[in-house]
Amino acid sequence: MQIRDAWVRFGAVVLACLLPVLAQAGVLQARWEFRLLPGGAQVAVHPEAAGWGAAQVPGSVHTDLLAAGLIGDPYVGAPEAQLQWIGLADWEYRAGFDVDPATLARPHAELVFEGLDTFAEVELNGQPLLRADNAHRTWKARVDGRLQSRGNVLRIVFRSPITRLLPAVQAMPHKIAGNYPSPYGDEPRDAMVGNFVRKPAYHFGWDWGPRYVTAGVWRPVRLETWGAQRVTDLAVRTEALDANLAALTTLVEVEHAGADATLPLRLEVRDPDGKAVVRIVRDVLLKAGTQTLQVPWQIPKPRRWWPAGQGAQDRYSVQVTLGAGEDPALRASRRIGLRSVELRRDKDAQGGQGFAFVINGREVFAKGANVIPFDAFPARVDTARLRTILTAARDANMNMLRNWGGGYYEDEAYFELADELGLMVWQDFMFGGGMQPGFDPAFRQSVVAEARDNVRRLRHHPSIVLWCGNNEEETAWKDWGHGRDLGKADPAFAARVWQGYVDLFGHDLRAVVAEQGLGVPYWSSSPSNDLDDKANDSTRGDKHYWQVWGNPALPVSAYLKETPRFMSEYGLQSWPSQAMVDRFATRAEQRIDSPVIQAHQKFMAGQGNERLLHYIRLGYGEPADFPAFLYLSQVMQAEGIQLAALHHRASRPYTMGSLYWQLNDVWPGASWSGMDHEGNWKGLHFQARRFFADLAVAALRDDGMTRVSLLNDTAQPHSVRWRLRVMDLQGQVLGTQEQAVVLAPGSATEVGRFSDARLLGGADPARTIAVVELLQEQRLLSRQVVGFVEARDQALQPGQLQASLQGEGDALEVVVQARGLVRAAWIDFGANEAVLEDNLLDLLPGERRVLRVRSASDVETLRAALRVQTLGDVLEESR
Ligand code: BMA
């Protein structure tokens, strides 16, 4: 008691120096500080973090330590092992704030914590306020009468999830499957806590990212105040929608205190041009408590929201006002898109079952990638970064992103961008893999609360077309031995675990989506056929295919033998560019097996680079040096994923989606991504823009036979020509075929199969290629160069490409001119930031291309830095 009193007095003195910030209703403006919680085991080992230091909210303890200079950059070098103590420590945050008189005078007040990571004890002015245990939830606490005009103090203690949960996990006679065990000894390998806590799973380390078990106030804290009423939610339910009419119901949730009251409720709807198209005023009777008011309305000839490539991304704004409307607590607004969504699962005659997204009545082939968190510390991801990466997704002709379940539910800004860009979002609930304690009622309750918070927070976004229970849990249980092993060890416990799974993902989350999701479909797991017998089946439901890259590491040609109904994951790794690698490793450290390089390669505990070399060797041969390894990893990835994606598209309508793993990176390192951590395009992303183009040609060679298909993802028919030319590497044409065709809307049309013998005649396969093109009038829409042997064995020559820089300022261009065939030309400017219009280019003999360049660097610097790698040059060095 004495100690506590002394501490309170000491705290009061320190707080006097805190300079409180004046708070109004809205995001709480306060100066935050942090330190190690006194008395914890880490204080003696890390006295440097025992004193108060400035903190950032929203933020995380790692970024606060970094800003205070107490740790080095967690992304540079190989510091992970030394930083694991942070995740084992308890942390204390505090903020002082004053409240302006008008805000203080309001009868009701609430503190809203949009993100607390994770086990948090919150106090206001020395009194307990709330305890939190789920980072994915919004936590709210009424503070009526508890605020003072000056010197309010919020104090939050964050407990280490590892030390908090470990005793219980260790006491379990049999564990449930976790994800990636820590290689650093901070947590026993056989008692992982990650699956027992509602915290982003990737914080515990993943096969593309570091292990930083962070803590903190990761989203804003808001102070909300109101009078007798407040509007707590606004949603619009679509009752019926087609090209002629939209029938809608506005759902306004209102909290009212005191006796019955009648107030006017105003609804105003503006069309995509900002013109008011609906104005309704009506008196509503409010009873004490929470109620949902319903206001129906209609729009003739609605302007519907379409995915990219299918039509406009029109949106309407809906605003409601209760009473006189000056009070922000009595107003709410939403931007909504009018679209219908159906997950079509037609059964076929062979016992299969389809998986197709139908938007506004039209089947849409889903093209895109899986999204992982944009940073190890989510609070430092800003809207600009999201805009860069999501715009790049749309620019690469993607129309769908799958928000994978091992991260966090993205910010409003993410979905706002997806709406604007026409990117459909497949939204996983945040379960990244392994198995959850669904048998624990408290755990299930917490998940249901989290799901309600997030579905209600995000449901007005037209981009969201699917809520999916989890990533890979059903298949892990059924196909990877988790169910079998636990069943052998403890059949009764295994049965409880599985029942918990079915209750949580088969029932609870399905019910939340049905009640709150405004008609968006639910799917219990990816991959699955929604709790069918088999979880990862090519003939039913969605599929993750990892026999290429994963075990048994089949060659990329195996992609052509796998034809799913919807491919939601497949992938190949690569390294980012040399300039990016230079950010975290010195040149001396840049060896395939150096500790720093290995630290940034997370696949299978150090085997990732071997796996990459396996694929590089199969297709391209041995890299001569580290820069060649980086370059060849990107070429291999881009060409391999292209093969799979084009095969999926050519298999339409049997296959209705192709989402590769993965769009983006969490940090700078090796991964399956097509863009690096800063949003720079790797070769894959440039290639994706070509292989996902709405009008494209797929020339797929397998077992000595080239199958040519023409792809049209637009809703219109197209008159086109396709042309196939066989030529040698110097451009001499040995044979040509050409044909005009009309492509039906939303179709894949096979136009020919050609044996090698027919194409080559007697020509040397190492010195001959087939060039397959799709043309509309004089315009080349799409082209593929087909080799008859692996690139490794092609007679590609060095020195076939000349590159120069011309122009200046905004009119800067790279001119590339090929002599003989050039494959996979990669142009860069070293450490200078420069954005090129196109890259990773195949150039036919004699071809010239002019590419726009945007850069802040001056021409001479860029000219000196201009570098081009081609397969002909790079392979020559290793021969
Ligand atoms: C998939 C994902 C991730 C993983 C990726 C690459 O199956 O669901 O868990 O990062 O594979 O191994």
GROMACS .gro file of C-alpha atoms and ligand atoms in nm, residues 180 206-208 372 402 404 432 471-472 480 544 546 549 569 603 661-662 672, ligand 1:
model
   31
  180TYR     CA    1   0.561  -2.119  -3.720
  206TRP     CA    2   0.558  -1.624  -4.092
  207ASP     CA    3   0.730  -1.776  -4.393
  208TRP     CA    4   0.764  -1.431  -4.551
  372ILE     CA    5  -0.060  -0.991  -4.662
  402ARG     CA    6  -0.786  -1.186  -5.113
  404TRP     CA    7  -0.546  -1.333  -4.615
  432GLY     CA    8  -0.395  -1.774  -4.057
  471ASN     CA    9  -0.702  -1.974  -4.413
  472GLU     CA   10  -0.612  -2.342  -4.453
  480TRP     CA   11  -0.177  -3.244  -4.339
  544HIS     CA   12  -0.457  -2.387  -5.292
  546TRP     CA   13   0.153  -2.578  -5.365
  549TRP     CA   14   0.728  -2.449  -5.500
  569GLU     CA   15  -0.338  -1.963  -5.390
  603PHE     CA   16   1.088  -2.023  -4.609
  661TRP     CA   17   0.031  -1.575  -5.373
  662GLN     CA   18   0.115  -1.288  -5.306
  672TRP     CA   19   0.629  -1.479  -5.321
  880BMA     C1   20  -0.001  -2.028  -4.813
  880BMA     C2   21  -0.051  -1.920  -4.720
  880BMA     C3   22   0.048  -1.872  -4.620
  880BMA     C4   23   0.190  -1.890  -4.663
  880BMA     C5   24   0.202  -1.923  -4.808
  880BMA     C6   25   0.342  -1.944  -4.855
  880BMA     O1   26  -0.059  -2.148  -4.803
  880BMA     O2   27  -0.177  -1.946  -4.673
  880BMA     O3   28   0.025  -1.925  -4.496
  880BMA     O4   29   0.263  -1.778  -4.631
  880BMA     O5   30   0.129  -2.035  -4.832
  880BMA     O6   31   0.399  -2.060  -4.798
   0.00000   0.00000   0.00000
